Amino acid sequence: MKGQEWYQQETVVESYEDKRFSRGGGRLTDRLEKEAVGEALAPVEDRKILEIACGTGRFSVMLAQQGADVVGLDISAPMLGEGRRKARQAGVDDHLEFLRGDAARLPFPDDHFDSVFAIRFFHLVDEPAEYLRELARVSSDQVVFETYNRFSGRSLYNWALPMGSRLYSRREVDGMLAAADLRLTDETHEFVVPFGLYRKLPGGVAKAFRSVEEAVDRTPLGDSLASISYWDATVE
């Protein structure tokens, strides 16, 4: 998996959220991603939810605050430590457990969770179909995941990244869903401007870009130009 060694460095937490979500466009993308996850999983109260690649717990803490019983799984011990700190600070550590583990071999029985989701994960993996089957195995109902789109502005942005990202065509996603016995129930396509670029923008400029994106999204070209897709699927 791409970036595995980097994510496990002790110093990763020091810069991870500061660079991505603490300023300007980063705060905007953080809010939009949380809205997308919340809408896909709602209602979450009293549901058992597993987050794959939970990092520092951005989504896990939010869902626990909304009444879900959450497990967050990640390969990075430093990030999990930060997630536990956040959970204690938010007063939800009794509804939220963080575990270190491999998403290709989840330590849970079949149908253990009501919902399983993975955000900012599938762009890193080498064998996406295998991972998606494992997510579907431990879910009794719902799997939500995100992909970066091949035929979008993300392709150009990818060239500038040290690790690059795995990009997906619609045909690949449909094949993964079929192989995992998942039925697509909803899809959302976002960010004509790759959100990595948003992090470079001051808040006011990022909001202006977002207004343009929303206008484009209302046209027939909106979905085809989007750089990110959220897939909401039901276990067959």
Short mmCIF file of C-alpha atoms in Angstrom, two decimals:
data_model
loop_
_atom_site.label_atom_id
_atom_site.label_comp_id
_atom_site.label_asym_id
_atom_site.label_seq_id
_atom_site.Cartn_x
_atom_site.Cartn_y
_atom_site.Cartn_z
CA MET A 1 0.00 0.00 0.00
CA LYS A 2 1.31 3.43 -0.97
CA GLY A 3 2.59 5.66 1.82
CA GLN A 4 2.52 2.93 4.45
CA GLU A 5 5.91 3.80 5.92
CA TRP A 6 5.23 7.55 5.91
CA TYR A 7 1.92 7.21 7.76
CA GLN A 8 3.61 5.17 10.51
CA GLN A 9 6.34 7.71 11.31
CA GLU A 10 6.20 9.18 14.80
CA THR A 11 6.26 12.71 13.42
CA VAL A 12 3.34 12.27 11.02
CA VAL A 13 0.73 13.62 13.45
CA GLU A 14 2.60 16.88 13.96
CA SER A 15 1.96 18.08 10.42
CA TYR A 16 -0.88 15.89 9.10
CA GLU A 17 -3.93 17.89 10.11
CA ASP A 18 -2.15 21.23 10.27
CA LYS A 19 -1.24 21.01 6.59
CA ARG A 20 -4.53 19.54 5.41
CA PHE A 21 -7.44 20.83 7.45
CA SER A 22 -6.49 23.72 9.70
CA ARG A 23 -6.46 26.68 7.32
CA GLY A 24 -8.41 28.26 4.48
CA GLY A 25 -9.33 25.75 1.82
CA GLY A 26 -8.39 22.87 4.10
CA ARG A 27 -11.14 23.80 6.56
CA LEU A 28 -13.58 23.96 3.65
CA THR A 29 -12.72 20.49 2.34
CA ASP A 30 -12.86 19.09 5.88
CA ARG A 31 -16.39 20.41 6.32
CA LEU A 32 -17.53 19.17 2.91
CA GLU A 33 -16.10 15.69 3.49
CA LYS A 34 -17.77 15.44 6.89
CA GLU A 35 -21.07 16.48 5.33
CA ALA A 36 -20.70 13.80 2.65
CA VAL A 37 -19.92 11.08 5.19
CA GLY A 38 -22.70 12.18 7.52
CA GLU A 39 -25.28 12.21 4.74
CA ALA A 40 -24.24 8.80 3.42
CA LEU A 41 -24.36 7.07 6.81
CA ALA A 42 -27.33 8.86 8.40
CA PRO A 43 -29.06 8.07 10.66
CA VAL A 44 -26.17 6.76 12.79
CA GLU A 45 -27.58 6.71 16.32
CA ASP A 46 -27.14 3.27 17.97
CA ARG A 47 -25.55 1.81 14.84
CA LYS A 48 -22.26 -0.09 14.85
CA ILE A 49 -19.88 1.55 12.40
CA LEU A 50 -16.34 0.69 11.30
CA GLU A 51 -14.08 3.31 9.77
CA ILE A 52 -11.19 2.02 7.68
CA ALA A 53 -8.03 4.19 7.61
CA CYS A 54 -9.47 6.40 10.34
CA GLY A 55 -6.26 8.40 10.80
CA THR A 56 -6.64 10.86 13.66
CA GLY A 57 -10.36 10.24 13.98
CA ARG A 58 -11.87 13.17 12.07
CA PHE A 59 -14.93 11.17 11.07
CA SER A 60 -14.99 8.61 13.89
CA VAL A 61 -15.24 11.26 16.61
CA MET A 62 -17.98 13.07 14.70
CA LEU A 63 -20.06 9.90 14.37
CA ALA A 64 -19.58 8.95 18.02
CA GLN A 65 -20.82 12.41 18.97
CA GLN A 66 -23.96 11.65 16.94
CA GLY A 67 -24.65 8.49 18.94
CA ALA A 68 -22.98 5.73 16.92
CA ASP A 69 -20.80 2.98 18.38
CA VAL A 70 -17.64 3.32 16.31
CA VAL A 71 -14.45 1.38 15.73
CA GLY A 72 -11.66 3.21 13.91
CA LEU A 73 -8.94 1.08 12.31
CA ASP A 74 -5.61 2.33 10.97
CA ILE A 75 -2.02 1.14 10.44
CA SER A 76 -0.50 4.21 12.11
CA ALA A 77 0.05 4.02 15.87
CA PRO A 78 0.82 7.77 16.15
CA MET A 79 -2.41 8.70 14.38
CA LEU A 80 -4.43 6.32 16.52
CA GLY A 81 -2.91 7.90 19.61
CA GLU A 82 -4.09 11.30 18.44
CA GLY A 83 -7.53 9.86 17.74
CA ARG A 84 -7.79 8.51 21.29
CA ARG A 85 -6.81 11.94 22.62
CA LYS A 86 -9.54 13.57 20.54
CA ALA A 87 -12.12 11.05 21.71
CA ARG A 88 -11.30 11.71 25.36
CA GLN A 89 -11.39 15.46 24.79
CA ALA A 90 -14.81 15.16 23.11
CA GLY A 91 -16.12 12.88 25.85
CA VAL A 92 -16.97 10.02 23.45
CA ASP A 93 -14.26 7.49 24.30
CA ASP A 94 -16.94 5.16 25.71
CA HIS A 95 -18.51 4.97 22.22
CA LEU A 96 -15.31 4.90 20.19
CA GLU A 97 -12.50 2.33 20.02
CA PHE A 98 -9.33 2.73 17.97
CA LEU A 99 -7.49 -0.37 16.74
CA ARG A 100 -4.30 -0.85 14.80
CA GLY A 101 -4.74 -3.33 11.99
CA ASP A 102 -4.63 -4.28 8.32
CA ALA A 103 -7.76 -3.56 6.27
CA ALA A 104 -6.98 -6.58 4.09
CA ARG A 105 -7.41 -8.90 7.11
CA LEU A 106 -10.00 -7.35 9.39
CA PRO A 107 -10.14 -8.89 12.89
CA PHE A 108 -13.93 -9.10 12.97
CA PRO A 109 -16.50 -11.82 12.19
CA ASP A 110 -18.83 -11.66 9.20
CA ASP A 111 -21.67 -9.11 9.39
CA HIS A 112 -20.26 -7.56 12.56
CA PHE A 113 -21.06 -3.92 11.70
CA ASP A 114 -24.12 -2.14 10.37
CA SER A 115 -21.97 0.15 8.20
CA VAL A 116 -18.35 0.20 7.07
CA PHE A 117 -16.78 3.19 5.36
CA ALA A 118 -13.40 4.23 3.96
CA ILE A 119 -12.51 7.80 2.98
CA ARG A 120 -9.11 8.77 1.51
CA PHE A 121 -8.10 5.12 1.40
CA PHE A 122 -8.69 3.47 -1.97
CA HIS A 123 -6.29 5.82 -3.77
CA LEU A 124 -3.48 4.15 -1.78
CA VAL A 125 -4.20 0.44 -2.26
CA ASP A 126 -2.66 -1.99 -4.73
CA GLU A 127 -5.48 -4.57 -4.78
CA PRO A 128 -8.69 -2.57 -4.33
CA ALA A 129 -11.12 -5.40 -5.12
CA GLU A 130 -9.68 -7.54 -2.32
CA TYR A 131 -10.02 -4.71 0.19
CA LEU A 132 -13.58 -3.96 -0.84
CA ARG A 133 -14.57 -7.63 -0.44
CA GLU A 134 -13.16 -7.58 3.08
CA LEU A 135 -15.11 -4.42 3.94
CA ALA A 136 -18.28 -6.05 2.61
CA ARG A 137 -17.61 -9.23 4.59
CA VAL A 138 -17.76 -7.52 7.98
CA SER A 139 -20.79 -5.35 7.13
CA SER A 140 -24.35 -6.59 7.46
CA ASP A 141 -25.86 -3.68 5.55
CA GLN A 142 -23.84 -0.79 4.11
CA VAL A 143 -20.42 -0.01 2.64
CA VAL A 144 -19.44 3.56 1.73
CA PHE A 145 -16.15 4.38 0.02
CA GLU A 146 -14.48 7.06 -2.03
CA THR A 147 -12.40 6.95 -5.20
CA TYR A 148 -10.37 9.48 -7.17
CA ASN A 149 -11.53 9.66 -10.79
CA ARG A 150 -9.21 8.89 -13.68
CA PHE A 151 -10.82 11.14 -16.27
CA SER A 152 -10.73 14.38 -14.28
CA GLY A 153 -8.45 17.19 -13.14
CA ARG A 154 -7.06 14.73 -10.62
CA SER A 155 -5.01 13.13 -13.42
CA LEU A 156 -3.02 16.33 -13.92
CA TYR A 157 -2.65 16.97 -10.19
CA ASN A 158 -1.35 13.42 -9.74
CA TRP A 159 1.82 14.20 -11.67
CA ALA A 160 2.97 16.63 -8.99
CA LEU A 161 2.57 14.19 -6.08
CA PRO A 162 5.54 12.22 -4.73
CA MET A 163 3.50 9.03 -4.20
CA GLY A 164 0.80 9.64 -6.78
CA SER A 165 -2.65 8.16 -6.31
CA ARG A 166 -4.57 5.26 -7.75
CA LEU A 167 -7.26 6.64 -10.08
CA TYR A 168 -10.40 4.76 -11.07
CA SER A 169 -12.68 4.61 -14.06
CA ARG A 170 -16.40 3.95 -13.65
CA ARG A 171 -15.93 0.52 -15.17
CA GLU A 172 -13.36 -0.39 -12.51
CA VAL A 173 -15.68 0.71 -9.71
CA ASP A 174 -18.59 -1.27 -11.15
CA GLY A 175 -16.35 -4.35 -11.38
CA MET A 176 -15.21 -3.97 -7.76
CA LEU A 177 -18.80 -3.65 -6.56
CA ALA A 178 -19.88 -6.76 -8.44
CA ALA A 179 -16.90 -8.78 -7.16
CA ALA A 180 -17.74 -7.81 -3.57
CA ASP A 181 -21.47 -8.65 -3.96
CA LEU A 182 -22.41 -5.03 -3.34
CA ARG A 183 -25.34 -3.21 -4.93
CA LEU A 184 -24.84 0.48 -5.57
CA THR A 185 -27.66 2.50 -4.00
CA ASP A 186 -26.35 6.06 -4.29
CA GLU A 187 -23.41 8.01 -5.68
CA THR A 188 -22.14 11.56 -5.29
CA HIS A 189 -19.49 13.22 -7.44
CA GLU A 190 -17.55 16.21 -6.10
CA PHE A 191 -14.65 18.62 -6.53
CA VAL A 192 -13.95 19.70 -10.08
CA VAL A 193 -10.85 21.32 -8.58
CA PRO A 194 -8.86 18.52 -6.83
CA PHE A 195 -9.20 19.19 -3.13
CA GLY A 196 -5.45 18.98 -2.65
CA LEU A 197 -5.27 22.32 -4.43
CA TYR A 198 -7.82 23.80 -2.06
CA ARG A 199 -5.31 23.48 0.77
CA LYS A 200 -3.11 26.05 -0.97
CA LEU A 201 -5.87 28.65 -1.12
CA PRO A 202 -6.92 31.30 1.41
CA GLY A 203 -10.42 30.79 2.77
CA GLY A 204 -12.07 33.51 0.68
CA VAL A 205 -10.52 32.24 -2.57
CA ALA A 206 -11.46 28.65 -1.73
CA LYS A 207 -15.08 29.69 -1.17
CA ALA A 208 -15.11 31.46 -4.53
CA PHE A 209 -13.79 28.32 -6.25
CA ARG A 210 -16.45 26.31 -4.44
CA SER A 211 -19.20 28.61 -5.71
CA VAL A 212 -17.98 28.04 -9.27
CA GLU A 213 -17.89 24.28 -8.67
CA GLU A 214 -21.45 24.26 -7.41
CA ALA A 215 -22.55 26.12 -10.53
CA VAL A 216 -20.77 23.58 -12.74
CA ASP A 217 -22.24 20.72 -10.70
CA ARG A 218 -25.74 21.87 -11.63
CA THR A 219 -24.96 21.43 -15.32
CA PRO A 220 -24.94 18.15 -17.28
CA LEU A 221 -21.11 18.22 -17.17
CA GLY A 222 -20.91 18.30 -13.38
CA ASP A 223 -20.58 14.60 -12.60
CA SER A 224 -18.25 13.85 -15.51
CA LEU A 225 -15.77 16.57 -14.43
CA ALA A 226 -15.72 15.64 -10.74
CA SER A 227 -12.40 14.46 -9.34
CA ILE A 228 -13.86 12.44 -6.42
CA SER A 229 -16.78 10.04 -6.16
CA TYR A 230 -18.53 8.74 -3.04
CA TRP A 231 -20.15 5.32 -3.50
CA ASP A 232 -22.90 4.10 -1.18
CA ALA A 233 -23.59 0.38 -1.53
CA THR A 234 -25.74 -2.28 0.11
CA VAL A 235 -24.52 -5.77 0.97
CA GLU A 236 -26.39 -8.34 -1.13
#
